[in-house]
PDB file of C-alpha atoms in Angstrom:
ATOM      1  CA  MET A   1     349.315 -53.949 173.290  1.00  0.00           C
ATOM      2  CA  SER A   2     345.534 -52.735 173.090  1.00  0.00           C
ATOM      3  CA  GLU A   3     344.172 -50.743 170.047  1.00  0.00           C
ATOM      4  CA  GLU A   4     343.672 -47.390 172.193  1.00  0.00           C
ATOM      5  CA  ILE A   5     347.133 -47.286 173.299  1.00  0.00           C
ATOM      6  CA  ASP A   6     348.265 -47.720 169.767  1.00  0.00           C
ATOM      7  CA  VAL A   7     345.975 -44.954 168.413  1.00  0.00           C
ATOM      8  CA  VAL A   8     347.331 -42.824 171.463  1.00  0.00           C
ATOM      9  CA  LEU A   9     350.938 -43.651 170.562  1.00  0.00           C
ATOM     10  CA  ASP A  10     350.370 -43.169 166.870  1.00  0.00           C
ATOM     11  CA  ALA A  11     349.431 -39.568 167.408  1.00  0.00           C
ATOM     12  CA  VAL A  12     352.487 -38.616 169.183  1.00  0.00           C
ATOM     13  CA  GLY A  13     354.813 -38.353 166.108  1.00  0.00           C
ATOM     14  CA  PRO A  14     352.863 -35.708 164.479  1.00  0.00           C
ATOM     15  CA  ARG A  15     352.667 -33.995 167.702  1.00  0.00           C
ATOM     16  CA  LEU A  16     356.211 -34.124 168.156  1.00  0.00           C
ATOM     17  CA  ARG A  17     356.778 -32.659 164.554  1.00  0.00           C
ATOM     18  CA  ALA A  18     354.075 -29.763 164.899  1.00  0.00           C
ATOM     19  CA  LEU A  19     355.504 -28.879 168.374  1.00  0.00           C
ATOM     20  CA  ARG A  20     359.276 -28.519 166.636  1.00  0.00           C
ATOM     21  CA  ARG A  21     358.293 -26.546 163.791  1.00  0.00           C
ATOM     22  CA  GLN A  22     355.826 -24.428 165.678  1.00  0.00           C
ATOM     23  CA  ARG A  23     358.922 -23.335 167.828  1.00  0.00           C
ATOM     24  CA  GLY A  24     361.206 -22.982 164.794  1.00  0.00           C
ATOM     25  CA  SER A  25     363.708 -25.967 165.835  1.00  0.00           C
ATOM     26  CA  THR A  26     365.861 -28.371 163.691  1.00  0.00           C
ATOM     27  CA  LEU A  27     366.149 -31.909 164.517  1.00  0.00           C
ATOM     28  CA  ALA A  28     369.536 -31.264 165.120  1.00  0.00           C
ATOM     29  CA  GLY A  29     368.849 -28.534 167.505  1.00  0.00           C
ATOM     30  CA  VAL A  30     366.559 -30.698 169.528  1.00  0.00           C
ATOM     31  CA  ALA A  31     369.095 -33.432 169.472  1.00  0.00           C
ATOM     32  CA  ALA A  32     371.444 -31.013 171.122  1.00  0.00           C
ATOM     33  CA  GLU A  33     369.072 -29.923 173.678  1.00  0.00           C
ATOM     34  CA  THR A  34     367.725 -33.085 174.846  1.00  0.00           C
ATOM     35  CA  GLY A  35     370.561 -35.671 173.928  1.00  0.00           C
ATOM     36  CA  ILE A  36     368.343 -37.955 171.929  1.00  0.00           C
ATOM     37  CA  SER A  37     369.758 -38.727 168.566  1.00  0.00           C
ATOM     38  CA  GLU A  38     368.386 -36.714 165.303  1.00  0.00           C
ATOM     39  CA  SER A  39     367.564 -40.259 163.604  1.00  0.00           C
ATOM     40  CA  THR A  40     365.557 -41.349 167.013  1.00  0.00           C
ATOM     41  CA  LEU A  41     363.883 -37.739 166.884  1.00  0.00           C
ATOM     42  CA  SER A  42     363.074 -38.441 162.874  1.00  0.00           C
ATOM     43  CA  ARG A  43     361.691 -41.882 163.459  1.00  0.00           C
ATOM     44  CA  LEU A  44     359.445 -40.826 166.315  1.00  0.00           C
ATOM     45  CA  GLU A  45     358.016 -37.875 164.227  1.00  0.00           C
ATOM     46  CA  SER A  46     357.450 -40.263 161.105  1.00  0.00           C
ATOM     47  CA  GLY A  47     355.762 -42.738 163.623  1.00  0.00           C
ATOM     48  CA  GLN A  48     358.963 -45.385 162.986  1.00  0.00           C
ATOM     49  CA  ARG A  49     359.387 -45.555 166.259  1.00  0.00           C
ATOM     50  CA  ARG A  50     357.418 -45.579 169.288  1.00  0.00           C
ATOM     51  CA  ALA A  51     357.418 -43.398 172.004  1.00  0.00           C
ATOM     52  CA  SER A  52     358.669 -44.375 175.567  1.00  0.00           C
ATOM     53  CA  LEU A  53     358.737 -42.585 178.659  1.00  0.00           C
ATOM     54  CA  GLU A  54     362.766 -42.163 178.405  1.00  0.00           C
ATOM     55  CA  LEU A  55     362.312 -40.147 174.928  1.00  0.00           C
ATOM     56  CA  LEU A  56     359.091 -38.164 175.844  1.00  0.00           C
ATOM     57  CA  LEU A  57     360.573 -36.676 179.390  1.00  0.00           C
ATOM     58  CA  PRO A  58     363.467 -34.681 177.939  1.00  0.00           C
ATOM     59  CA  LEU A  59     361.398 -34.052 174.838  1.00  0.00           C
ATOM     60  CA  SER A  60     358.547 -32.214 177.309  1.00  0.00           C
ATOM     61  CA  ARG A  61     360.960 -30.479 179.169  1.00  0.00           C
ATOM     62  CA  ALA A  62     362.909 -29.244 175.894  1.00  0.00           C
ATOM     63  CA  TYR A  63     359.028 -28.164 174.579  1.00  0.00           C
ATOM     64  CA  ASP A  64     357.959 -26.887 178.060  1.00  0.00           C
ATOM     65  CA  VAL A  65     354.756 -28.762 177.542  1.00  0.00           C
ATOM     66  CA  PRO A  66     353.391 -31.236 179.843  1.00  0.00           C
ATOM     67  CA  LEU A  67     354.058 -34.805 179.317  1.00  0.00           C
ATOM     68  CA  ASP A  68     349.882 -35.766 178.941  1.00  0.00           C
ATOM     69  CA  ASP A  69     349.858 -32.820 176.027  1.00  0.00           C
ATOM     70  CA  LEU A  70     352.413 -34.985 174.208  1.00  0.00           C
ATOM     71  CA  VAL A  71     350.598 -37.895 174.284  1.00  0.00           C
ATOM     72  CA  GLY A  72     347.358 -36.261 174.193  1.00  0.00           C
ATOM     73  CA  ALA A  73     345.909 -37.606 177.418  1.00  0.00           C
ATOM     74  CA  PRO A  74     342.552 -36.173 178.370  1.00  0.00           C
ATOM     75  CA  ARG A  75     342.891 -33.484 181.431  1.00  0.00           C
ATOM     76  CA  THR A  76     342.178 -34.878 184.773  1.00  0.00           C
ATOM     77  CA  GLY A  77     342.405 -33.186 187.987  1.00  0.00           C
ATOM     78  CA  ASP A  78     342.651 -29.773 186.345  1.00  0.00           C
ATOM     79  CA  PRO A  79     339.446 -27.695 187.033  1.00  0.00           C
ATOM     80  CA  ARG A  80     340.522 -24.992 184.513  1.00  0.00           C
ATOM     81  CA  ILE A  81     338.230 -25.304 181.163  1.00  0.00           C
ATOM     82  CA  HIS A  82     340.181 -24.999 178.223  1.00  0.00           C
ATOM     83  CA  LEU A  83     337.490 -22.778 175.879  1.00  0.00           C
ATOM     84  CA  GLN A  84     338.169 -22.592 172.165  1.00  0.00           C
ATOM     85  CA  PRO A  85     335.846 -19.692 170.888  1.00  0.00           C
ATOM     86  CA  ILE A  86     334.092 -20.439 167.554  1.00  0.00           C
ATOM     87  CA  HIS A  87     333.727 -17.167 165.242  1.00  0.00           C
ATOM     88  CA  ARG A  88     330.428 -17.316 163.079  1.00  0.00           C
ATOM     89  CA  HIS A  89     328.203 -14.978 161.220  1.00  0.00           C
ATOM     90  CA  GLY A  90     330.082 -12.222 162.967  1.00  0.00           C
ATOM     91  CA  MET A  91     329.836 -13.094 166.155  1.00  0.00           C
ATOM     92  CA  THR A  92     331.417 -15.056 168.811  1.00  0.00           C
ATOM     93  CA  PHE A  93     330.516 -18.416 170.538  1.00  0.00           C
ATOM     94  CA  VAL A  94     332.209 -19.595 173.673  1.00  0.00           C
ATOM     95  CA  PRO A  95     331.431 -23.681 174.257  1.00  0.00           C
ATOM     96  CA  LEU A  96     330.879 -23.846 177.891  1.00  0.00           C
ATOM     97  CA  THR A  97     329.684 -27.707 177.392  1.00  0.00           C
ATOM     98  CA  ARG A  98     332.374 -30.231 176.080  1.00  0.00           C
ATOM     99  CA  ARG A  99     330.338 -33.301 176.069  1.00  0.00           C
ATOM    100  CA  PRO A 100     328.846 -34.680 173.037  1.00  0.00           C
ATOM    101  CA  GLY A 101     324.579 -34.902 172.607  1.00  0.00           C
ATOM    102  CA  GLY A 102     321.911 -33.311 175.155  1.00  0.00           C
ATOM    103  CA  VAL A 103     322.085 -29.854 176.109  1.00  0.00           C
ATOM    104  CA  HIS A 104     325.156 -27.306 175.078  1.00  0.00           C
ATOM    105  CA  ALA A 105     326.183 -24.157 176.493  1.00  0.00           C
ATOM    106  CA  TYR A 106     327.549 -21.187 175.119  1.00  0.00           C
ATOM    107  CA  LYS A 107     328.615 -17.516 175.993  1.00  0.00           C
ATOM    108  CA  MET A 108     327.895 -15.525 173.079  1.00  0.00           C
ATOM    109  CA  LEU A 109     329.472 -12.396 172.132  1.00  0.00           C
ATOM    110  CA  ILE A 110     327.831 -10.159 169.551  1.00  0.00           C
ATOM    111  CA  PRO A 111     329.825  -7.191 168.811  1.00  0.00           C
ATOM    112  CA  GLY A 112     328.639  -3.539 168.481  1.00  0.00           C
ATOM    113  CA  PRO A 113     328.592  -2.969 165.109  1.00  0.00           C
ATOM    114  CA  GLY A 114     328.048   0.951 165.305  1.00  0.00           C
ATOM    115  CA  GLU A 115     324.197   0.653 164.052  1.00  0.00           C
ATOM    116  CA  PRO A 116     321.939  -2.161 164.536  1.00  0.00           C
ATOM    117  CA  ALA A 117     322.320  -4.776 162.043  1.00  0.00           C
ATOM    118  CA  GLU A 118     319.061  -5.572 159.701  1.00  0.00           C
ATOM    119  CA  PRO A 119     317.924  -9.026 160.846  1.00  0.00           C
ATOM    120  CA  THR A 120     318.006 -12.092 158.686  1.00  0.00           C
ATOM    121  CA  PRO A 121     316.426 -15.073 160.373  1.00  0.00           C
ATOM    122  CA  GLN A 122     317.465 -18.519 159.825  1.00  0.00           C
ATOM    123  CA  THR A 123     315.891 -22.132 160.882  1.00  0.00           C
ATOM    124  CA  HIS A 124     317.223 -24.813 162.279  1.00  0.00           C
ATOM    125  CA  SER A 125     316.261 -27.827 164.501  1.00  0.00           C
ATOM    126  CA  GLY A 126     316.456 -27.376 168.026  1.00  0.00           C
ATOM    127  CA  TYR A 127     315.378 -25.491 171.126  1.00  0.00           C
ATOM    128  CA  GLU A 128     317.163 -22.572 172.528  1.00  0.00           C
ATOM    129  CA  TRP A 129     317.164 -20.631 175.967  1.00  0.00           C
ATOM    130  CA  LEU A 130     319.188 -17.677 176.572  1.00  0.00           C
ATOM    131  CA  TYR A 131     320.056 -14.893 179.261  1.00  0.00           C
ATOM    132  CA  VAL A 132     321.137 -11.461 178.373  1.00  0.00           C
ATOM    133  CA  LEU A 133     324.110 -10.305 180.618  1.00  0.00           C
ATOM    134  CA  ASN A 134     325.235  -6.748 179.098  1.00  0.00           C
ATOM    135  CA  GLY A 135     323.508  -5.020 176.267  1.00  0.00           C
ATOM    136  CA  THR A 136     320.318  -4.853 174.841  1.00  0.00           C
ATOM    137  CA  LEU A 137     319.727  -7.782 172.528  1.00  0.00           C
ATOM    138  CA  ARG A 138     317.346  -7.583 169.714  1.00  0.00           C
ATOM    139  CA  LEU A 139     315.401 -11.144 169.167  1.00  0.00           C
ATOM    140  CA  VAL A 140     313.192 -11.626 165.923  1.00  0.00           C
ATOM    141  CA  VAL A 141     311.529 -15.031 166.447  1.00  0.00           C
ATOM    142  CA  GLY A 142     308.726 -15.673 163.779  1.00  0.00           C
ATOM    143  CA  ASP A 143     306.604 -12.321 163.406  1.00  0.00           C
ATOM    144  CA  ARG A 144     307.613 -11.194 167.038  1.00  0.00           C
ATOM    145  CA  ASP A 145     310.246  -8.403 167.491  1.00  0.00           C
ATOM    146  CA  LEU A 146     311.586  -8.040 171.165  1.00  0.00           C
ATOM    147  CA  ARG A 147     314.429  -6.298 172.634  1.00  0.00           C
ATOM    148  CA  LEU A 148     315.845  -7.806 175.823  1.00  0.00           C
ATOM    149  CA  PRO A 149     317.636  -5.998 178.461  1.00  0.00           C
ATOM    150  CA  PRO A 150     320.286  -7.269 180.628  1.00  0.00           C
ATOM    151  CA  GLY A 151     318.492  -9.992 183.252  1.00  0.00           C
ATOM    152  CA  GLU A 152     315.910 -11.152 180.416  1.00  0.00           C
ATOM    153  CA  ALA A 153     315.640 -14.912 179.354  1.00  0.00           C
ATOM    154  CA  ALA A 154     313.928 -15.896 176.350  1.00  0.00           C
ATOM    155  CA  GLU A 155     313.237 -19.558 175.073  1.00  0.00           C
ATOM    156  CA  PHE A 156     311.918 -20.674 171.935  1.00  0.00           C
ATOM    157  CA  ASP A 157     311.984 -23.713 169.226  1.00  0.00           C
ATOM    158  CA  THR A 158     314.539 -22.826 166.597  1.00  0.00           C
ATOM    159  CA  THR A 159     312.322 -24.261 163.414  1.00  0.00           C
ATOM    160  CA  GLN A 160     310.692 -20.918 163.682  1.00  0.00           C
ATOM    161  CA  PRO A 161     312.611 -18.373 161.873  1.00  0.00           C
ATOM    162  CA  HIS A 162     314.878 -16.361 164.089  1.00  0.00           C
ATOM    163  CA  TRP A 163     317.474 -13.924 164.589  1.00  0.00           C
ATOM    164  CA  LEU A 164     319.646 -12.375 167.044  1.00  0.00           C
ATOM    165  CA  GLY A 165     321.584  -9.078 167.375  1.00  0.00           C
ATOM    166  CA  SER A 166     322.004  -5.698 168.812  1.00  0.00           C
ATOM    167  CA  ALA A 167     319.040  -3.272 169.498  1.00  0.00           C
ATOM    168  CA  ASP A 168     321.105  -0.580 169.743  1.00  0.00           C
ATOM    169  CA  GLY A 169     324.372  -0.990 167.962  1.00  0.00           C
ATOM    170  CA  ARG A 170     326.352  -1.728 171.001  1.00  0.00           C
ATOM    171  CA  ALA A 171     327.949  -5.134 172.266  1.00  0.00           C
ATOM    172  CA  VAL A 172     325.561  -7.767 173.826  1.00  0.00           C
ATOM    173  CA  GLU A 173     326.646 -10.589 175.859  1.00  0.00           C
ATOM    174  CA  LEU A 174     324.489 -13.548 176.686  1.00  0.00           C
ATOM    175  CA  LEU A 175     324.447 -17.264 177.961  1.00  0.00           C
ATOM    176  CA  ILE A 176     323.049 -19.742 175.305  1.00  0.00           C
ATOM    177  CA  LEU A 177     321.461 -23.198 176.404  1.00  0.00           C
ATOM    178  CA  PHE A 178     320.558 -25.106 172.742  1.00  0.00           C
ATOM    179  CA  GLY A 179     319.288 -28.541 172.603  1.00  0.00           C
ATOM    180  CA  LEU A 180     319.514 -30.052 169.207  1.00  0.00           C
ATOM    181  CA  GLN A 181     316.759 -32.505 169.446  1.00  0.00           C
ATOM    182  CA  GLY A 182     314.591 -30.082 171.070  1.00  0.00           C
ATOM    183  CA  GLU A 183     315.474 -30.756 174.760  1.00  0.00           C
ATOM    184  CA  ARG A 184     313.978 -27.854 176.627  1.00  0.00           C
ATOM    185  CA  VAL A 185     315.556 -26.013 179.795  1.00  0.00           C
ATOM    186  CA  HIS A 186     313.400 -26.591 182.905  1.00  0.00           C
ATOM    187  CA  VAL A 187     313.474 -23.547 185.385  1.00  0.00           C
ATOM    188  CA  GLN A 188     311.650 -23.875 188.278  1.00  0.00           C
ATOM    189  CA  PRO A 189     310.506 -20.730 190.318  1.00  0.00           C
ATOM    190  CA  ARG A 190     311.333 -20.441 193.617  1.00  0.00           C
ATOM    191  CA  ASP A 191     308.520 -20.790 196.387  1.00  0.00           C
ATOM    192  CA  ALA A 192     308.140 -17.501 198.009  1.00  0.00           C
ATOM    193  CA  GLN A 193     308.388 -17.547 201.625  1.00  0.00           C
TER     194      GLN A 193
END
């Protein structure tokens, strides 16, 4: 058996235990529902027994999850993106890309605090391009203090002190493309016709 398969199978037990606990079930309850003995279930969860299709199919039905979720298989054929929001500095970032390295895309939501916040510029390596979808963004980059309404875009080197916030105390929604190594977005203007 390959090392990759071993790693996948080793992760099944903790996943099964987490699903059972998440649902508040006991080993006895799952055994009664699936016809799999409590001792087999216990050994599966502790990694003392390898998962097989004969064991995983009834567990998949009992926990009402796809078989792929039990084994941690990557999603294939499913065009949906399963987004996991990140909450940082009072804002919400929704990653729109999942690959490591290169340029990353985010949808960013800045809540409406009621009154505009005082800028606290930060720096970090990278390069950022942003596009305002809704609301009015206040963008401070270096000594420039800008207001961007919906439809406006900006780009800047994030090694410069910068800050993003609401210009008027209301919520702001924007798209951000961020390159950690200073990758820049290249936008080509359309030829006039």
